[in-house]
Coordinates of C-alpha atoms in Angstrom, one line a residue:
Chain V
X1 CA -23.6 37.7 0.4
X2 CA -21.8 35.6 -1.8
X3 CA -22.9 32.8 -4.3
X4 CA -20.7 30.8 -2.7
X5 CA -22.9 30.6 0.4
X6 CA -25.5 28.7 -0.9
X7 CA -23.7 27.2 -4.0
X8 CA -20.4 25.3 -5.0
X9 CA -19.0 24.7 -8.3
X10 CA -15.9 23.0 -10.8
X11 CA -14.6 24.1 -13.9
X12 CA -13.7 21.6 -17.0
X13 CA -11.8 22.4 -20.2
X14 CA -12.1 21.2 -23.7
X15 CA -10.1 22.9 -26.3
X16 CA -11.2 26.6 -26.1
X17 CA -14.0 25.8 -24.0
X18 CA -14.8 25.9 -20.6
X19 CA -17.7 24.6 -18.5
X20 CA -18.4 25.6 -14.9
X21 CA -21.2 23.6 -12.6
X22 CA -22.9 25.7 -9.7
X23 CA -24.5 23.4 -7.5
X24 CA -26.9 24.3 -5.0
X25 CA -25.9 22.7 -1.4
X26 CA -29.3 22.2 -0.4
X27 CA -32.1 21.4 -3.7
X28 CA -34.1 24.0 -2.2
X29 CA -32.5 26.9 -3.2
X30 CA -32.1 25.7 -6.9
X31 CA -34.8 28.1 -8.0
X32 CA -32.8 30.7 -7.1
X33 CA -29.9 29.6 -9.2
X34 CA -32.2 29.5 -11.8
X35 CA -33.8 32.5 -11.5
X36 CA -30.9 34.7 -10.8
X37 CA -27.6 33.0 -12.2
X38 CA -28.5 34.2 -15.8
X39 CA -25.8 33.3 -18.6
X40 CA -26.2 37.1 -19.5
X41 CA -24.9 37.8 -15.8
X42 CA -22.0 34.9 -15.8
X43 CA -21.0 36.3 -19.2
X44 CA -21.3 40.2 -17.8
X45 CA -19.1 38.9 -14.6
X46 CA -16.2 37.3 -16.6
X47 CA -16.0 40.5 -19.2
X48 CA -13.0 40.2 -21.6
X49 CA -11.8 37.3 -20.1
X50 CA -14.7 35.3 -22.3
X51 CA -14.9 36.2 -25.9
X52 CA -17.8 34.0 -27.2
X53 CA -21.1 33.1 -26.1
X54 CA -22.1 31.4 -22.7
X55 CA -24.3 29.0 -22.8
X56 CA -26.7 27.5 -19.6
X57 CA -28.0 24.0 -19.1
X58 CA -30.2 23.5 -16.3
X59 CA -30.2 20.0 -14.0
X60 CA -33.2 20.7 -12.1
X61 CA -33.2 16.8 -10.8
X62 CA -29.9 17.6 -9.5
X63 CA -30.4 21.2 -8.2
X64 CA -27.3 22.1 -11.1
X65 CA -26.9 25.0 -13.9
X66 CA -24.2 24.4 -16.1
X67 CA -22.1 26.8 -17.8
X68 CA -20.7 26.1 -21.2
X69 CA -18.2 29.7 -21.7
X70 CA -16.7 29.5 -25.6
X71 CA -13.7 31.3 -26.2
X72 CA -13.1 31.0 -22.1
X73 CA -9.1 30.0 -22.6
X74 CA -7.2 31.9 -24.3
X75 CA -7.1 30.1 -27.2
X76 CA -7.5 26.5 -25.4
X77 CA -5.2 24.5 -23.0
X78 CA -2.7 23.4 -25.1
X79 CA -1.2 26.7 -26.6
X80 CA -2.7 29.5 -23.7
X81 CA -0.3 31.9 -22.4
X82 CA -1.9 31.9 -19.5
X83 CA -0.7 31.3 -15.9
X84 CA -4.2 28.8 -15.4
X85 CA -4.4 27.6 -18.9
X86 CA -6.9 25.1 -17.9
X87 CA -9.0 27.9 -16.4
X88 CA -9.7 25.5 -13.2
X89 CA -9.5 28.6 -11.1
X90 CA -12.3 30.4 -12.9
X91 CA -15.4 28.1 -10.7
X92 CA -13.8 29.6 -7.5
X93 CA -14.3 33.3 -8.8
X94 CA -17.6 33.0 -10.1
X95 CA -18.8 31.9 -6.3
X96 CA -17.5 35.1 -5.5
X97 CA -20.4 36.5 -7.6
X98 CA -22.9 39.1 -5.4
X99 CA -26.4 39.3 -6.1
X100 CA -29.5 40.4 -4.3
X101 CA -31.1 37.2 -4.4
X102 CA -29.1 36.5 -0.9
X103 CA -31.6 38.3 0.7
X104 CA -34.7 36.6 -0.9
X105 CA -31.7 33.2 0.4
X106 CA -31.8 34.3 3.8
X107 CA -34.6 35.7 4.9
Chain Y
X1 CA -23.1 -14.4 -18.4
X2 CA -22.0 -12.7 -15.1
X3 CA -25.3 -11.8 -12.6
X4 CA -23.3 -10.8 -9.7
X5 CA -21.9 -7.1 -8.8
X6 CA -18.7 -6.4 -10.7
X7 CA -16.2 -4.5 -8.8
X8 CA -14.2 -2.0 -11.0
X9 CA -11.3 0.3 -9.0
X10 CA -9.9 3.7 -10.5
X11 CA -6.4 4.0 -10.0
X12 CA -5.5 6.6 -11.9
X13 CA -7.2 10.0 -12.9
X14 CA -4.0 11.3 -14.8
X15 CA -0.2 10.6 -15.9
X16 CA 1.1 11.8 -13.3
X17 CA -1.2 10.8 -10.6
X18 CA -0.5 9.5 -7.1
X19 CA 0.5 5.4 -7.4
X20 CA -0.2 4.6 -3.3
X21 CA -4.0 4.6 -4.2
X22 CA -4.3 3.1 -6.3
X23 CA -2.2 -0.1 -4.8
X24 CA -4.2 0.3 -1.7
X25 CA -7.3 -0.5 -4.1
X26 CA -5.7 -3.6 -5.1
X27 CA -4.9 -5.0 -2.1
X28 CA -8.2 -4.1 -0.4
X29 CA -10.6 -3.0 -2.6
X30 CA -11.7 -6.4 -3.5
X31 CA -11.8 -5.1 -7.1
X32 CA -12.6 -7.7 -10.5
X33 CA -11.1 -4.9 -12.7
X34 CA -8.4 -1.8 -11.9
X35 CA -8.4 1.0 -14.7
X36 CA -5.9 3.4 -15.0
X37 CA -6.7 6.4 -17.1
X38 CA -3.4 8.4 -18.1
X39 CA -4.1 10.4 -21.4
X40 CA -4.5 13.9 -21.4
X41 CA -5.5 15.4 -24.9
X42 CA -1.3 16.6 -25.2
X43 CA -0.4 13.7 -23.8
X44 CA -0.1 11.4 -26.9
X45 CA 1.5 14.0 -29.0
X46 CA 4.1 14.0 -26.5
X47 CA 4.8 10.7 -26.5
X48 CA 4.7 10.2 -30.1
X49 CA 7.5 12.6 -30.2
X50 CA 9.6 10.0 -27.7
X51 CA 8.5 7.2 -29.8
X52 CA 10.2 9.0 -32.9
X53 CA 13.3 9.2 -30.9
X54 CA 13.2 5.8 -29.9
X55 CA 11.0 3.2 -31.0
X56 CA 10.9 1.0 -28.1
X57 CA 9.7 4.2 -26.2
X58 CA 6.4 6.5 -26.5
X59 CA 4.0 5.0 -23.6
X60 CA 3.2 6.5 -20.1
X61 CA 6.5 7.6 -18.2
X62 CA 4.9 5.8 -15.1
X63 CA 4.0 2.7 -16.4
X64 CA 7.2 0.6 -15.1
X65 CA 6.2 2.2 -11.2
X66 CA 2.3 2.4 -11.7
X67 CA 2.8 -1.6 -12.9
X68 CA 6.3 -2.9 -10.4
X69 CA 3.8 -1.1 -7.7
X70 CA 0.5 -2.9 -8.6
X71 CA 0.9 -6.2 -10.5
X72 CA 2.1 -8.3 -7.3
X73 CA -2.0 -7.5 -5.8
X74 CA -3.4 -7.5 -8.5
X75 CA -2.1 -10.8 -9.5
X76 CA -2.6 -12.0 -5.9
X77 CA -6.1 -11.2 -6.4
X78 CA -7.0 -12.3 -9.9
X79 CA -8.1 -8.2 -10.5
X80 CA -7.8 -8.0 -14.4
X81 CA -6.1 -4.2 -15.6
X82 CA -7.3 -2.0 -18.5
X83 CA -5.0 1.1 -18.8
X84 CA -4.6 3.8 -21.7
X85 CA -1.1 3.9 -20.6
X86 CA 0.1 2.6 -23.5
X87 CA -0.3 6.1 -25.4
X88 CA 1.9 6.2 -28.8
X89 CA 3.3 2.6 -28.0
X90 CA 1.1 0.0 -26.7
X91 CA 2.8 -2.8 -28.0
X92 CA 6.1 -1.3 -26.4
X93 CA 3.9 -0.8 -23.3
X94 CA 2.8 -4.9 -23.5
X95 CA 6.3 -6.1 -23.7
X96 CA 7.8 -3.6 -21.0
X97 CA 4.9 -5.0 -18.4
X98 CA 5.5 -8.6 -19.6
X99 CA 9.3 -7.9 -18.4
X100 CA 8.2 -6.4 -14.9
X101 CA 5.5 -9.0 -14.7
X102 CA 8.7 -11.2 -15.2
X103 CA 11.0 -10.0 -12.8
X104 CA 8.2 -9.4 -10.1
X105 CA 8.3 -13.8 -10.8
X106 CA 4.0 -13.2 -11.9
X107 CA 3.7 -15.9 -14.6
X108 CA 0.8 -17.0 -16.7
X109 CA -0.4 -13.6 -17.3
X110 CA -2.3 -12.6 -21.1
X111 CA -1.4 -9.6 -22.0
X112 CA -3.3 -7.7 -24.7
X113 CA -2.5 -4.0 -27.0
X114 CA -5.0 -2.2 -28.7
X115 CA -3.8 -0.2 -31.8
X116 CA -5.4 1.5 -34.7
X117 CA -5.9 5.0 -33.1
X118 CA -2.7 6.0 -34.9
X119 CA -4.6 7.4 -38.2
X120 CA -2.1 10.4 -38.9
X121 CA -1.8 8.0 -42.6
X122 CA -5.4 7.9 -43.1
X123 CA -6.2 11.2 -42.4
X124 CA -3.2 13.5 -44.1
X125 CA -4.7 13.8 -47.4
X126 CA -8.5 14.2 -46.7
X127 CA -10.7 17.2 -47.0
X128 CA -11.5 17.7 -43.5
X129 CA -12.1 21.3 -41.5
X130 CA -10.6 21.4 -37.8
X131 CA -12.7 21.9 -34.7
X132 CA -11.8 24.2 -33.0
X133 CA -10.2 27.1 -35.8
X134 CA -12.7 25.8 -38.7
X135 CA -9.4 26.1 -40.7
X136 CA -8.8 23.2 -43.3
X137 CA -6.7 20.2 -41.8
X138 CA -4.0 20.5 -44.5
X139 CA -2.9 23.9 -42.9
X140 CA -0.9 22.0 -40.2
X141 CA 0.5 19.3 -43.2
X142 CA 4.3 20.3 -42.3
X143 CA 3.8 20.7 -38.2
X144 CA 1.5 17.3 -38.2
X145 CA 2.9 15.4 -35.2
X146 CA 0.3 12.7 -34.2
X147 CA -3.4 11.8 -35.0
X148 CA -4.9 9.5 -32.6
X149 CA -9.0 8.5 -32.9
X150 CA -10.4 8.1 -29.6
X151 CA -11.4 4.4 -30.1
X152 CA -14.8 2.7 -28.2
X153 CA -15.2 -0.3 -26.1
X154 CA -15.1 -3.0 -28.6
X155 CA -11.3 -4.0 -28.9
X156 CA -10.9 -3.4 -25.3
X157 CA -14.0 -6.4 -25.4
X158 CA -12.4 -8.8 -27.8
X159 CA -8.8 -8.4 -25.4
X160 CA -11.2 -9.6 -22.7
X161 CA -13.2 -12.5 -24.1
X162 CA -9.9 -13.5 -25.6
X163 CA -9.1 -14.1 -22.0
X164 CA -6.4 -10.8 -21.4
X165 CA -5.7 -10.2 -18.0
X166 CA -4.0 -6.8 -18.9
X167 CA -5.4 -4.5 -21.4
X168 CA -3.4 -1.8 -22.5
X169 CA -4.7 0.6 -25.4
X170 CA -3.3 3.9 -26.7
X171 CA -6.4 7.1 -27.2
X172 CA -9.4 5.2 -25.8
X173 CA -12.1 7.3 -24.8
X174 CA -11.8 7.5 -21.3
X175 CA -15.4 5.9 -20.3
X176 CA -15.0 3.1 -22.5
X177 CA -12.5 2.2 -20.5
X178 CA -15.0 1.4 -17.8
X179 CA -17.8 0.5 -20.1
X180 CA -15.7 -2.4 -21.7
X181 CA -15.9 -4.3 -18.6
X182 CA -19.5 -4.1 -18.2
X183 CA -20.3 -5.0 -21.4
X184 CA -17.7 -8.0 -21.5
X185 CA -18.7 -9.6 -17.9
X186 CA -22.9 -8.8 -18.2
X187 CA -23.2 -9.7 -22.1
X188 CA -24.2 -6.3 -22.7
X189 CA -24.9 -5.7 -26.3
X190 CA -23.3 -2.7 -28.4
X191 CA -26.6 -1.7 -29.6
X192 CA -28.2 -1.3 -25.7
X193 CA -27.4 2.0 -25.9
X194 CA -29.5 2.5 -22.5
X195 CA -27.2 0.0 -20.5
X196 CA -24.2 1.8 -22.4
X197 CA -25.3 5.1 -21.2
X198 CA -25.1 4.0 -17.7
X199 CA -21.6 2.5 -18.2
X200 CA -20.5 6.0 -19.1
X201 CA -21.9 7.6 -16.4
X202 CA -20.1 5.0 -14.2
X203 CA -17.0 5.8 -16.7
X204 CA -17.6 9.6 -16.5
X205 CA -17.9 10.0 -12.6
X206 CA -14.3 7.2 -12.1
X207 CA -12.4 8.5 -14.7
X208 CA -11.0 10.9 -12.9
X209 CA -9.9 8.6 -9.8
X210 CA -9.9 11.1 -6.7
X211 CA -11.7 13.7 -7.9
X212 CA -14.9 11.9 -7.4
X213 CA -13.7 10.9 -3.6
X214 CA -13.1 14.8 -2.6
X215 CA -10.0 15.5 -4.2
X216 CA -10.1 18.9 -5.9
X217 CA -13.2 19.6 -3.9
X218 CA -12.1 20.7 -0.5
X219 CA -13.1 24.6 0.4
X220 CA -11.9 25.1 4.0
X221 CA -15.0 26.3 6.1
X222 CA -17.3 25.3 3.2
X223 CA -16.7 21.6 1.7
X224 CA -15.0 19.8 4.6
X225 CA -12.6 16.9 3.4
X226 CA -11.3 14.7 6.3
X227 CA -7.6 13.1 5.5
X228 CA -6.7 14.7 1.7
X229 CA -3.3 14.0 2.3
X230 CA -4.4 10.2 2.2
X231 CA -7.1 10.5 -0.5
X232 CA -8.5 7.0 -1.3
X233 CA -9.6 6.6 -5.0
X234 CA -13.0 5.1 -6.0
X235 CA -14.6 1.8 -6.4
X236 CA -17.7 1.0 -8.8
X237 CA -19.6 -1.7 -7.6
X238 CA -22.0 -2.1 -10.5
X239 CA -25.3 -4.7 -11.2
X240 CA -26.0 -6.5 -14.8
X241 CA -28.5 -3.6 -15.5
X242 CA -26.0 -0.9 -15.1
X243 CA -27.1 1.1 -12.0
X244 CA -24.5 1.1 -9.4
X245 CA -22.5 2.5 -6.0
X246 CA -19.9 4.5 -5.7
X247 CA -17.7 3.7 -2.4
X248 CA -13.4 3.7 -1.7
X249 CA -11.4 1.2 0.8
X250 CA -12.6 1.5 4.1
X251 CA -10.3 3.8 6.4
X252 CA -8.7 5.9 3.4
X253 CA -8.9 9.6 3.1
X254 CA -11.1 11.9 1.2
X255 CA -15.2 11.5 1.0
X256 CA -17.6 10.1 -1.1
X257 CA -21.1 12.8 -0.9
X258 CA -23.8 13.9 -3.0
X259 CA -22.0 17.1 -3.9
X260 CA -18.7 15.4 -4.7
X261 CA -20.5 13.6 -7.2
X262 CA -22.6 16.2 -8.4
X263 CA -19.6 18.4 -9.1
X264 CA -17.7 15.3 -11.2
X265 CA -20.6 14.5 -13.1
X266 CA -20.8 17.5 -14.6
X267 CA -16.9 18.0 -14.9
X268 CA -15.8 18.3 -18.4
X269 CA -19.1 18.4 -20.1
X270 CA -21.2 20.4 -22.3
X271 CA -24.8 19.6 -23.0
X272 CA -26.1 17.0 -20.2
X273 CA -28.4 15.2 -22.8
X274 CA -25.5 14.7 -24.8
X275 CA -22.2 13.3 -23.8
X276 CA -20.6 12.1 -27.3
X277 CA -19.1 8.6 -26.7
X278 CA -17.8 6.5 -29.8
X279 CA -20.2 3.7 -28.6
X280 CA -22.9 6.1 -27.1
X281 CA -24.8 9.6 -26.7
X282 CA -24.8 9.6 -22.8
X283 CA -28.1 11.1 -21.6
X284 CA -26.9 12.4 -17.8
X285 CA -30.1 14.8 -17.2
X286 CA -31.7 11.6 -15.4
X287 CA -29.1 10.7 -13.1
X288 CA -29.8 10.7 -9.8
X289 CA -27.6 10.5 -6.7
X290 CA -28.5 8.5 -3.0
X291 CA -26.9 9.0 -0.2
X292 CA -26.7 5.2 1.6
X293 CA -24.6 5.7 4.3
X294 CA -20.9 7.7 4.6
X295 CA -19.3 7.0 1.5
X296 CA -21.6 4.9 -0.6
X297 CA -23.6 6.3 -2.7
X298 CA -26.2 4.9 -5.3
X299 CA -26.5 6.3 -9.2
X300 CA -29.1 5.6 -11.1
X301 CA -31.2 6.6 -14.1
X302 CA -28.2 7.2 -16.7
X303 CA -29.3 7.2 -20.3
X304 CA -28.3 6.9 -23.6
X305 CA -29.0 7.1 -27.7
X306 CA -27.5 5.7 -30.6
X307 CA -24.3 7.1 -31.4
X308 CA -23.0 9.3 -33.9
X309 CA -21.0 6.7 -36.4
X310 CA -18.4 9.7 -36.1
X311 CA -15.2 9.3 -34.2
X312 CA -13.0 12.5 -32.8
X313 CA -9.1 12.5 -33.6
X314 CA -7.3 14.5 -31.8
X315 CA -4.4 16.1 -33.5
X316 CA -0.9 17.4 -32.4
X317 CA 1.0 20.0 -33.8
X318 CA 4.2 22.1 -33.1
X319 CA 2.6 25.8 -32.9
X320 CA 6.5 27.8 -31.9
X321 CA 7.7 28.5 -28.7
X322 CA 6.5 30.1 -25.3
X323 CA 9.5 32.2 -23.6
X324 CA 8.4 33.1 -19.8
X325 CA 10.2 34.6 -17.3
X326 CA 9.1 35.5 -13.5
X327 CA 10.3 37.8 -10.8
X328 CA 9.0 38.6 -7.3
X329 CA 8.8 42.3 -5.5
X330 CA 7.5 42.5 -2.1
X331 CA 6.6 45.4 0.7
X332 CA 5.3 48.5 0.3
X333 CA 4.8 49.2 -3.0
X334 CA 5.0 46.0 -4.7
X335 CA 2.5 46.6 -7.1
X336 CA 3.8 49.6 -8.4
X337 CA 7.4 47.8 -8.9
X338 CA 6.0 44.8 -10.5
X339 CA 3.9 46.7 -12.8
X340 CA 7.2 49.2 -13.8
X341 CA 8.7 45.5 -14.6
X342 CA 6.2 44.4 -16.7
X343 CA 6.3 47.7 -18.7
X344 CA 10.0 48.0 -19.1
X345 CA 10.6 44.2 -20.4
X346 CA 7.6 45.4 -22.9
X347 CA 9.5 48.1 -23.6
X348 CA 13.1 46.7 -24.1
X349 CA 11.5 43.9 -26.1
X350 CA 10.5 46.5 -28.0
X351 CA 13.8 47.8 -28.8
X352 CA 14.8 44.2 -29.8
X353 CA 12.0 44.0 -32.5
X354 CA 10.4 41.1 -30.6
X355 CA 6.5 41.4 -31.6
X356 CA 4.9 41.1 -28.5
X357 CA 0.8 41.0 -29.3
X358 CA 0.8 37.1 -28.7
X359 CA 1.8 38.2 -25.2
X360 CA 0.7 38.1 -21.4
X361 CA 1.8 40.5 -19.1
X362 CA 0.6 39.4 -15.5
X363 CA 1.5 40.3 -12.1
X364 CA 0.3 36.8 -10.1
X365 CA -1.5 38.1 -7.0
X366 CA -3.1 40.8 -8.6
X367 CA -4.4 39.9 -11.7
X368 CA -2.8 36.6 -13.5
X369 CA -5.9 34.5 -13.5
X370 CA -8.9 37.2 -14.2
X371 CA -7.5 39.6 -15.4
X372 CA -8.8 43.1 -14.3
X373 CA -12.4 40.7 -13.6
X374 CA -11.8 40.9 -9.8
X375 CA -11.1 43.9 -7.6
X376 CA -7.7 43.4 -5.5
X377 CA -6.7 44.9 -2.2
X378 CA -2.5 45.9 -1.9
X379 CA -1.2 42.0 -1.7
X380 CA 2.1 41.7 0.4
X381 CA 3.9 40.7 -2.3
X382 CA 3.2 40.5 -6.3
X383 CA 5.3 38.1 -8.8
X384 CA 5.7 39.6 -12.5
X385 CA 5.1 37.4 -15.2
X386 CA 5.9 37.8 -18.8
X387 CA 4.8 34.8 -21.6
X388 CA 5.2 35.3 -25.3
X389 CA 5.1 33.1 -28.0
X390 CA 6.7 33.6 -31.0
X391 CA 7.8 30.9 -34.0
X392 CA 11.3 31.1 -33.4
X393 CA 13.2 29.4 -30.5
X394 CA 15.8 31.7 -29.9
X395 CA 13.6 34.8 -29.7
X396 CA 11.6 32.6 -26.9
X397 CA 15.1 33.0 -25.4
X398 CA 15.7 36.8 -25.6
X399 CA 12.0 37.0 -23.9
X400 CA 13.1 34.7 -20.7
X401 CA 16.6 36.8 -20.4
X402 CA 14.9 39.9 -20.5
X403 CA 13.1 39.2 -17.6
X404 CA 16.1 37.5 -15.8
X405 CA 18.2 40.8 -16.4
X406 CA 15.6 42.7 -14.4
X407 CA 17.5 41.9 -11.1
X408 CA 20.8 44.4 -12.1
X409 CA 18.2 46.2 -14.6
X410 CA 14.9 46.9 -13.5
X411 CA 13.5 48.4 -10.4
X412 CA 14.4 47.8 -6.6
X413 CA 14.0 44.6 -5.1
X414 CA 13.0 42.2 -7.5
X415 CA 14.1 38.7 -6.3
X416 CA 13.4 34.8 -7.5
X417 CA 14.1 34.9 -11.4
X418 CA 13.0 31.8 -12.9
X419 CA 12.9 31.4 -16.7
X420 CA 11.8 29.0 -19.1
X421 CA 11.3 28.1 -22.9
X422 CA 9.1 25.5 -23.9
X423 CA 8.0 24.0 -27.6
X424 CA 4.5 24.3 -27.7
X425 CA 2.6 20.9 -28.6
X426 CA -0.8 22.3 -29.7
X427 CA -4.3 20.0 -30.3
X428 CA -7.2 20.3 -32.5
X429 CA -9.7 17.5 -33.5
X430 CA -11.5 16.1 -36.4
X431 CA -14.4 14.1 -37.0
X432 CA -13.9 11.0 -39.6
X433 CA -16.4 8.2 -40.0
X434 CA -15.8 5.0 -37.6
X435 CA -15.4 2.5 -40.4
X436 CA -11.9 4.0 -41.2
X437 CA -10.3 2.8 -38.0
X438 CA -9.0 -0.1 -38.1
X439 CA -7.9 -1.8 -34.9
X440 CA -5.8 -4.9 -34.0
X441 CA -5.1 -6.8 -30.7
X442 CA -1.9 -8.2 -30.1
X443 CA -1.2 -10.9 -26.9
X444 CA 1.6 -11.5 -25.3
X445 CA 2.0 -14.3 -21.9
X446 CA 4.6 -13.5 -19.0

């Protein structure tokens, strides 16, 4: 099971900076989210491809995490040499993120 | 002072964004005020760089169809316009829309410009550290290309109560853009910084046009969006104490939902509790969405604190050249081919003396976006990628070539060269204290 089964989720840019929401479909399964979708984890799951620090903010009230990733773009938007410079792709790879908690999710 | 709803339309979330929206919001949206929002951070740079070629140039490239398309409704319909789109040149911007206002036979309209974001003269000679390197602004003296403040509300305010019918401002923040309405029509004052935290929520979740409608949003099998190819943009429909709805024309494409909005409200940002403004600190962590019925949905509980008395200026600079070339291999054994392409341009580039550590060596398909983050199976087909940047143009050159002259020199197959090299506009910011800008309106009647 797949984050993106009970989560979906949009990536922003600023300068060298990106942010990516996970949402929770249904406010229900928000604890989860918080419980599980560590910024240790999101960090571990994007490896090189972040060089600084992730930071989470939570949005309880809106069943939301957010994820602020610094040093997420290659240097930033404007002078990347990368294919996604904006890094708007990197939301949809993060929903591919497996965990265990699917089966607390599900059952 | 206004009681009743205001009606403000987004018909633009980008330069180059779709113009059949946002005329459909003028004609039925049964809008008070249409806002286009066209500045990316590169954007102005850009233009400045057309302005310096020409002087009568240096505002949005679709201004004259974005304006030819809409002024006829909007003119029809007494909906007043506040745009960004006048980037480096919003007094060029003015006089080019008096002309089409002109020979679309709309007289009697005020037109207002906003300048004073310009502060490349201001800034050049003081002690300040960039943002985003830490380095010392004076570092990019000789590659300076623009320096634009992101300006609040308050000229956009003056245009109005001086009676403008078009407002169009260069680097605005792109909430104030919304907020100025509010605060012009309901008497808001600059120091309700509750009132002015809910105008940038409403400025936060439009700015973007169709992202907030389901554009950008659809996952097929997960997040359903009926009729994207007709994508309607959004309409604020907002009360004197700042809460509103969010709904689009009746009949056009795209959905308005709780997780539509969710996901634009957080777009872009970093701390909730904090959403730097020039007027405000945005508080979001209270917002709350309704569900009314399809489409409409209520916000409420934005929030806000003083602001900082700091404005950002974003900076543009010429940072070299990025040489890219591409090349396709397909079938069996495609990634094997694309990766012995990737190593032999590294190699031959080599030979050349082209440094190539400020490089990226992708094959798209297998790893261009992640990296080695994501495990791949054998795709049917693989395209090679090779960027570099480098300080000189005509090394940028040798790089794009190299990849070219894989079709009679690398291995079997490879088909669909394209090649490309690019100047590279880079941004930064700054902070510099408010009271420095200094902004001016200027009017002009069609």
């Amino acid at each position: 099971m797949q984050l993106r089964e009970i989560a979906h989720s949009r990536t922003g840019d600023k300068g060298n900076i990106a942010n990516i929401s996970v949402i929770a479909y249904r406010e229900s399964d928000y604890p989860l989210l918080e419980k599980y979708v560590t910024a240790e984890r999101v960090k571990a799951f994007f490896g090189d491809l972040v060089t600084g620090e992730v930071i989470r903010y939570e949005l309880p009230g809106l069943g939301a995490l957010n994820f602020v990733l610094h040093g997420a773009l290659a240097g930033g938007v404007t002078r990347s040499l990368r294919l996604d410079a904006h890094g708007k792709s990197l939301s949809s790879a993060l929903l591919g993120m497996e965990e265990m908690f699917f089966i607390e999710a599900f059952e | 002072m206004n009681q009743k709803n205001l009606r403000i339309g987004a018909g633009a979330g980008y330069s180059g964004d779709r113009i059949e929206p946002a005329v459909e919001l003028a004609e039925k949206g049964r809008l008070d005020y249409l806002v286009f929002e066209c500045l990316a951070e590169r954007t102005i740079a850009l233009a400045q760089q057309r302005r310096a070629r020409n002087p009568e140039e240096g505002y949005d490239p679709l201004l004259e169809a974005r304006m030819t398309a809409c002024l006829p409704a909007c003119a029809q319909n007494g909906i007043r316009v506040i745009t960004n789109m006048g980037a480096a040149n919003p007094v060029a911007a003015m006089n080019k829309t008096a002309s089409i206002a002109a020979r679309l036979g709309i007289s009697g309209l005020k037109i207002a410009a906003v300048t004073g974001d310009e502060v490349s003269g201001q800034i050049r000679d003081m002690d300040l550290r960039l943002m985003e390197s830490g380095e010392p602004l004076g570092t990019l003296r000789d590659v300076l290309v623009s320096a634009n403040a992101y300006l609040g509300a308050e000229p956009i305010v003056k245009a109005l109560e001086a009676g403008a019918d078009i407002v169009i401002t260069g680097r605005v923040a792109d909430p104030a853009l919304f907020a100025a309405p509010l605060i012009h029509e309901f008497g808001w004052s600059f120091s309700d910084f509750g009132r002015l935290g809910k105008g940038t929520v409403l400025g936060h979740l439009l700015e973007c046009a169709g992202q907030v409608t389901g554009g950008f949003f659809a996952d097929p099998g997960y997040k359903e969006v009926p009729n994207l190819a007709r994508l309607g943009f959004p309409i604020g429909i907002v009360s004197a104490d700042g809460d509103f709805e969010l709904t689009k024309v009746p009949g056009s494409g795209g959905r308005i939902t709780l997780a539509t909005c969710k996901e634009q409200l957080l777009y872009e940002i970093h701390d909730p509790a904090r959403y730097y403004t020039p007027d405000v600190v945005a508080d979001f962590t209270g917002v709350r969405f309704h569900q009314l019925e399809e489409d409409r949905i209520r916000v409420t509980g934005g929030s806000g604190n003083p602001k900082t008395g700091l404005l950002k200026v974003s900076v543009g600079y010429l940072d070299g050249f990025i040489g890219e070339g591409q090349m396709s291999y397909g079938g069996p054994g495609a990634v094997r081919r694309g990766q012995l392409a990737l190593d032999i341009v590294r190699e031959r580039l080599g030979f050349l003396g082209i440094d190539t550590a400020d490089g990226q060596f992708d094959l798209i398909g297998v790893n261009s976006l992640y990296g080695p983050t994501l495990p791949v199976g054998e795709p049917a087909e693989v395209r090679a990628r090779v960027a570099v940047r480098t300080a000189d143009r005509s090394v940028a050159q040798k790089v794009a070539d190299e990849v070219e002259a894989l079709y009679t020199n690398g291995p079997a197959g490879g088909g669909g060269a394209v090649k490309s090299v690019r100047e590279v506009m880079a941004v930064q910011s700054v902070l510099i204290p408010a009271e420095l800008v200094r902004t001016e309106i200027h009017f002009q009647n069609s």
